[in-house]
């Protein structure tokens, strides 16, 4: 069999986790990533008949039964993923009962999936209904995005509009805007359900005073969505206490979106 550590999906996961830690988005064991491996023939890397152990999910993920995910582990530090992937990552298959996961690889030290894996699966289900090519769900704590939560109304129209005005590229990169949730207890099915509901409309969801969720077709796309929000939030925080003498107007935002042919939230503009 081929070396799974050399597979494209594994290399992408390890490099992305390292980048997220380096940028300060995933301190300690903060943050998590899940990667739906539907486009890969895992039999090239694993004996799919060999189940290491079965792990309860805590909710019914029947729409995803039989699907395999590469996922970060509970309590694991992103800084260690690239140097010790077999302890910090796992590949799981959603069981036929829909309420358990079969561990096929990883979590060698007895670990398990991130406590927010149910929230990830709920978001995967929601996004797959909108885009059958969705593969990634990513959660992290970007510094300026989080800081902005404390000084800006947690209203998705206002929050999106402020981000769009910070960088010319923003309305082109995330024309569907940013969903926003109030502070909720993390690691619960309730926050997972609320996030999934937002994911029916948005690819990005702010968890108030906590962080952000992003979803996309590829690791680069999803990382890029969050990266662009974080750059815009940084500019907002660097300028919010200063008198603003220039801005990108709503007419200019509309011109941008229409020039690049993106379907944007017209109700988030006043023109």
PDB file of N, CA and C in Angstrom, residues 3-22 26 32-40 42 45 70-72 78 81-83 85 89 91 105 133-138 216-224:
ATOM      1  N   UNK A   3       2.113   4.999   1.121  1.00  0.00           N
ATOM      2  CA  UNK A   3       2.313   5.650   2.408  1.00  0.00           C
ATOM      3  C   UNK A   3       1.284   6.768   2.582  1.00  0.00           C
ATOM      4  N   UNK A   4       0.390   6.597   3.540  1.00  0.00           N
ATOM      5  CA  UNK A   4      -0.685   7.567   3.721  1.00  0.00           C
ATOM      6  C   UNK A   4      -0.162   8.942   4.098  1.00  0.00           C
ATOM      7  N   UNK A   5       1.010   8.995   4.736  1.00  0.00           N
ATOM      8  CA  UNK A   5       1.572  10.286   5.143  1.00  0.00           C
ATOM      9  C   UNK A   5       2.059  11.094   3.939  1.00  0.00           C
ATOM     10  N   UNK A   6       2.147  10.448   2.790  1.00  0.00           N
ATOM     11  CA  UNK A   6       2.547  11.151   1.572  1.00  0.00           C
ATOM     12  C   UNK A   6       1.354  11.472   0.682  1.00  0.00           C
ATOM     13  N   UNK A   7       0.158  11.108   1.119  1.00  0.00           N
ATOM     14  CA  UNK A   7      -1.036  11.380   0.323  1.00  0.00           C
ATOM     15  C   UNK A   7      -1.301  12.880   0.269  1.00  0.00           C
ATOM     16  N   UNK A   8      -1.953  13.311  -0.771  1.00  0.00           N
ATOM     17  CA  UNK A   8      -2.236  14.748  -0.935  1.00  0.00           C
ATOM     18  C   UNK A   8      -3.073  15.284   0.211  1.00  0.00           C
ATOM     19  N   UNK A   9      -4.107  14.528   0.607  1.00  0.00           N
ATOM     20  CA  UNK A   9      -4.985  15.026   1.662  1.00  0.00           C
ATOM     21  C   UNK A   9      -4.263  15.149   2.994  1.00  0.00           C
ATOM     22  N   UNK A  10      -3.345  14.220   3.267  1.00  0.00           N
ATOM     23  CA  UNK A  10      -2.619  14.274   4.528  1.00  0.00           C
ATOM     24  C   UNK A  10      -1.626  15.436   4.535  1.00  0.00           C
ATOM     25  N   UNK A  11      -0.939  15.635   3.423  1.00  0.00           N
ATOM     26  CA  UNK A  11       0.009  16.749   3.322  1.00  0.00           C
ATOM     27  C   UNK A  11      -0.725  18.081   3.463  1.00  0.00           C
ATOM     28  N   UNK A  12      -1.886  18.195   2.813  1.00  0.00           N
ATOM     29  CA  UNK A  12      -2.680  19.425   2.922  1.00  0.00           C
ATOM     30  C   UNK A  12      -3.090  19.693   4.368  1.00  0.00           C
ATOM     31  N   UNK A  13      -3.536  18.663   5.045  1.00  0.00           N
ATOM     32  CA  UNK A  13      -3.983  18.820   6.426  1.00  0.00           C
ATOM     33  C   UNK A  13      -2.821  19.239   7.324  1.00  0.00           C
ATOM     34  N   UNK A  14      -1.692  18.585   7.185  1.00  0.00           N
ATOM     35  CA  UNK A  14      -0.552  18.888   8.044  1.00  0.00           C
ATOM     36  C   UNK A  14      -0.032  20.301   7.803  1.00  0.00           C
ATOM     37  N   UNK A  15       0.102  20.697   6.555  1.00  0.00           N
ATOM     38  CA  UNK A  15       0.609  22.029   6.248  1.00  0.00           C
ATOM     39  C   UNK A  15      -0.373  23.112   6.690  1.00  0.00           C
ATOM     40  N   UNK A  16      -1.661  22.866   6.507  1.00  0.00           N
ATOM     41  CA  UNK A  16      -2.659  23.864   6.891  1.00  0.00           C
ATOM     42  C   UNK A  16      -2.695  24.049   8.392  1.00  0.00           C
ATOM     43  N   UNK A  17      -2.648  22.952   9.129  1.00  0.00           N
ATOM     44  CA  UNK A  17      -2.639  23.051  10.588  1.00  0.00           C
ATOM     45  C   UNK A  17      -1.429  23.844  11.061  1.00  0.00           C
ATOM     46  N   UNK A  18      -0.272  23.605  10.459  1.00  0.00           N
ATOM     47  CA  UNK A  18       0.941  24.332  10.833  1.00  0.00           C
ATOM     48  C   UNK A  18       0.814  25.815  10.518  1.00  0.00           C
ATOM     49  N   UNK A  19       0.249  26.136   9.355  1.00  0.00           N
ATOM     50  CA  UNK A  19       0.057  27.535   8.988  1.00  0.00           C
ATOM     51  C   UNK A  19      -0.901  28.238   9.938  1.00  0.00           C
ATOM     52  N   UNK A  20      -1.966  27.558  10.314  1.00  0.00           N
ATOM     53  CA  UNK A  20      -2.948  28.158  11.208  1.00  0.00           C
ATOM     54  C   UNK A  20      -2.341  28.420  12.588  1.00  0.00           C
ATOM     55  N   UNK A  21      -1.507  27.486  13.052  1.00  0.00           N
ATOM     56  CA  UNK A  21      -0.827  27.709  14.329  1.00  0.00           C
ATOM     57  C   UNK A  21       0.158  28.869  14.229  1.00  0.00           C
ATOM     58  N   UNK A  22       0.916  28.898  13.136  1.00  0.00           N
ATOM     59  CA  UNK A  22       1.919  29.954  12.938  1.00  0.00           C
ATOM     60  C   UNK A  22       1.275  31.336  12.919  1.00  0.00           C
ATOM     61  N   UNK A  26      -4.804  29.255  16.109  1.00  0.00           N
ATOM     62  CA  UNK A  26      -5.123  28.024  16.839  1.00  0.00           C
ATOM     63  C   UNK A  26      -4.147  27.825  17.988  1.00  0.00           C
ATOM     64  N   UNK A  32     -10.154  23.312  14.961  1.00  0.00           N
ATOM     65  CA  UNK A  32     -10.304  21.965  14.433  1.00  0.00           C
ATOM     66  C   UNK A  32     -10.594  22.012  12.937  1.00  0.00           C
ATOM     67  N   UNK A  33     -10.256  20.935  12.251  1.00  0.00           N
ATOM     68  CA  UNK A  33     -10.476  20.815  10.809  1.00  0.00           C
ATOM     69  C   UNK A  33     -11.031  19.426  10.518  1.00  0.00           C
ATOM     70  N   UNK A  34     -11.974  19.348   9.605  1.00  0.00           N
ATOM     71  CA  UNK A  34     -12.423  18.050   9.098  1.00  0.00           C
ATOM     72  C   UNK A  34     -12.422  18.086   7.575  1.00  0.00           C
ATOM     73  N   UNK A  35     -12.037  16.967   6.979  1.00  0.00           N
ATOM     74  CA  UNK A  35     -11.813  16.869   5.535  1.00  0.00           C
ATOM     75  C   UNK A  35     -12.571  15.649   5.036  1.00  0.00           C
ATOM     76  N   UNK A  36     -13.632  15.860   4.270  1.00  0.00           N
ATOM     77  CA  UNK A  36     -14.395  14.761   3.675  1.00  0.00           C
ATOM     78  C   UNK A  36     -13.580  14.164   2.530  1.00  0.00           C
ATOM     79  N   UNK A  37     -13.235  12.883   2.645  1.00  0.00           N
ATOM     80  CA  UNK A  37     -12.307  12.243   1.710  1.00  0.00           C
ATOM     81  C   UNK A  37     -13.022  11.513   0.577  1.00  0.00           C
ATOM     82  N   UNK A  38     -14.134  12.049   0.132  1.00  0.00           N
ATOM     83  CA  UNK A  38     -14.948  11.373  -0.872  1.00  0.00           C
ATOM     84  C   UNK A  38     -14.246  11.228  -2.214  1.00  0.00           C
ATOM     85  N   UNK A  39     -13.292  12.088  -2.509  1.00  0.00           N
ATOM     86  CA  UNK A  39     -12.638  12.065  -3.812  1.00  0.00           C
ATOM     87  C   UNK A  39     -11.395  11.176  -3.855  1.00  0.00           C
ATOM     88  N   UNK A  40     -11.110  10.493  -2.766  1.00  0.00           N
ATOM     89  CA  UNK A  40      -9.900   9.688  -2.687  1.00  0.00           C
ATOM     90  C   UNK A  40     -10.219   8.207  -2.538  1.00  0.00           C
ATOM     91  N   UNK A  42      -9.301   5.462  -0.667  1.00  0.00           N
ATOM     92  CA  UNK A  42      -8.557   5.184   0.559  1.00  0.00           C
ATOM     93  C   UNK A  42      -8.003   3.768   0.604  1.00  0.00           C
ATOM     94  N   UNK A  45      -4.366   3.254   0.526  1.00  0.00           N
ATOM     95  CA  UNK A  45      -3.565   3.594   1.703  1.00  0.00           C
ATOM     96  C   UNK A  45      -3.910   2.772   2.942  1.00  0.00           C
ATOM     97  N   UNK A  70     -10.976  12.841   7.455  1.00  0.00           N
ATOM     98  CA  UNK A  70      -9.731  13.103   8.168  1.00  0.00           C
ATOM     99  C   UNK A  70     -10.021  14.261   9.109  1.00  0.00           C
ATOM    100  N   UNK A  71      -9.752  14.083  10.398  1.00  0.00           N
ATOM    101  CA  UNK A  71     -10.178  15.081  11.383  1.00  0.00           C
ATOM    102  C   UNK A  71      -9.126  15.245  12.469  1.00  0.00           C
ATOM    103  N   UNK A  72      -9.017  16.467  12.972  1.00  0.00           N
ATOM    104  CA  UNK A  72      -8.101  16.742  14.079  1.00  0.00           C
ATOM    105  C   UNK A  72      -8.682  16.181  15.376  1.00  0.00           C
ATOM    106  N   UNK A  78      -2.339  22.078  17.372  1.00  0.00           N
ATOM    107  CA  UNK A  78      -2.055  22.187  15.941  1.00  0.00           C
ATOM    108  C   UNK A  78      -0.557  22.218  15.664  1.00  0.00           C
ATOM    109  N   UNK A  81       0.728  18.688  14.814  1.00  0.00           N
ATOM    110  CA  UNK A  81       0.110  17.863  13.764  1.00  0.00           C
ATOM    111  C   UNK A  81       1.131  17.422  12.725  1.00  0.00           C
ATOM    112  N   UNK A  82       1.967  18.335  12.257  1.00  0.00           N
ATOM    113  CA  UNK A  82       2.891  18.009  11.165  1.00  0.00           C
ATOM    114  C   UNK A  82       3.993  17.057  11.610  1.00  0.00           C
ATOM    115  N   UNK A  83       4.412  17.145  12.866  1.00  0.00           N
ATOM    116  CA  UNK A  83       5.508  16.286  13.335  1.00  0.00           C
ATOM    117  C   UNK A  83       5.027  14.954  13.914  1.00  0.00           C
ATOM    118  N   UNK A  85       1.563  13.240  13.146  1.00  0.00           N
ATOM    119  CA  UNK A  85       0.199  13.122  12.630  1.00  0.00           C
ATOM    120  C   UNK A  85      -0.578  11.923  13.161  1.00  0.00           C
ATOM    121  N   UNK A  89      -4.120  13.265  14.471  1.00  0.00           N
ATOM    122  CA  UNK A  89      -5.148  13.173  13.435  1.00  0.00           C
ATOM    123  C   UNK A  89      -5.759  11.780  13.430  1.00  0.00           C
ATOM    124  N   UNK A  91      -8.539   9.169  10.843  1.00  0.00           N
ATOM    125  CA  UNK A  91      -9.461   8.959   9.725  1.00  0.00           C
ATOM    126  C   UNK A  91     -10.584   8.079  10.235  1.00  0.00           C
ATOM    127  N   UNK A 105      -7.707   4.884  11.040  1.00  0.00           N
ATOM    128  CA  UNK A 105      -6.283   5.248  11.134  1.00  0.00           C
ATOM    129  C   UNK A 105      -6.125   6.399  12.116  1.00  0.00           C
ATOM    130  N   UNK A 133     -19.823  19.527  -3.897  1.00  0.00           N
ATOM    131  CA  UNK A 133     -18.365  19.425  -3.900  1.00  0.00           C
ATOM    132  C   UNK A 133     -17.737  19.933  -2.608  1.00  0.00           C
ATOM    133  N   UNK A 134     -18.533  20.335  -1.637  1.00  0.00           N
ATOM    134  CA  UNK A 134     -17.967  20.802  -0.369  1.00  0.00           C
ATOM    135  C   UNK A 134     -17.202  19.661   0.305  1.00  0.00           C
ATOM    136  N   UNK A 135     -16.002  19.952   0.781  1.00  0.00           N
ATOM    137  CA  UNK A 135     -15.172  18.926   1.404  1.00  0.00           C
ATOM    138  C   UNK A 135     -14.600  19.341   2.765  1.00  0.00           C
ATOM    139  N   UNK A 136     -14.477  20.637   3.015  1.00  0.00           N
ATOM    140  CA  UNK A 136     -13.745  21.104   4.188  1.00  0.00           C
ATOM    141  C   UNK A 136     -14.647  21.892   5.135  1.00  0.00           C
ATOM    142  N   UNK A 137     -14.485  21.634   6.429  1.00  0.00           N
ATOM    143  CA  UNK A 137     -15.020  22.519   7.465  1.00  0.00           C
ATOM    144  C   UNK A 137     -13.852  22.842   8.391  1.00  0.00           C
ATOM    145  N   UNK A 138     -13.685  24.128   8.678  1.00  0.00           N
ATOM    146  CA  UNK A 138     -12.509  24.610   9.417  1.00  0.00           C
ATOM    147  C   UNK A 138     -12.967  25.590  10.495  1.00  0.00           C
ATOM    148  N   UNK A 216     -15.671  24.944   2.543  1.00  0.00           N
ATOM    149  CA  UNK A 216     -15.327  25.130   1.144  1.00  0.00           C
ATOM    150  C   UNK A 216     -15.026  23.824   0.427  1.00  0.00           C
ATOM    151  N   UNK A 217     -14.747  23.943  -0.861  1.00  0.00           N
ATOM    152  CA  UNK A 217     -14.476  22.779  -1.697  1.00  0.00           C
ATOM    153  C   UNK A 217     -13.078  22.221  -1.457  1.00  0.00           C
ATOM    154  N   UNK A 218     -12.136  23.110  -1.152  1.00  0.00           N
ATOM    155  CA  UNK A 218     -10.750  22.705  -0.970  1.00  0.00           C
ATOM    156  C   UNK A 218     -10.185  23.330   0.304  1.00  0.00           C
ATOM    157  N   UNK A 219      -9.040  22.826   0.723  1.00  0.00           N
ATOM    158  CA  UNK A 219      -8.374  23.388   1.886  1.00  0.00           C
ATOM    159  C   UNK A 219      -7.949  24.823   1.605  1.00  0.00           C
ATOM    160  N   UNK A 220      -7.424  25.071   0.407  1.00  0.00           N
ATOM    161  CA  UNK A 220      -6.985  26.423   0.060  1.00  0.00           C
ATOM    162  C   UNK A 220      -8.153  27.408   0.051  1.00  0.00           C
ATOM    163  N   UNK A 221      -9.277  26.990  -0.538  1.00  0.00           N
ATOM    164  CA  UNK A 221     -10.434  27.887  -0.601  1.00  0.00           C
ATOM    165  C   UNK A 221     -10.906  28.251   0.803  1.00  0.00           C
ATOM    166  N   UNK A 222     -11.022  27.265   1.664  1.00  0.00           N
ATOM    167  CA  UNK A 222     -11.548  27.499   3.005  1.00  0.00           C
ATOM    168  C   UNK A 222     -10.583  28.344   3.825  1.00  0.00           C
ATOM    169  N   UNK A 223      -9.298  28.011   3.761  1.00  0.00           N
ATOM    170  CA  UNK A 223      -8.276  28.803   4.433  1.00  0.00           C
ATOM    171  C   UNK A 223      -8.310  30.246   3.922  1.00  0.00           C
ATOM    172  N   UNK A 224      -8.439  30.398   2.605  1.00  0.00           N
ATOM    173  CA  UNK A 224      -8.459  31.719   1.994  1.00  0.00           C
ATOM    174  C   UNK A 224      -9.650  32.558   2.413  1.00  0.00           C
TER     175      UNK A 224
END
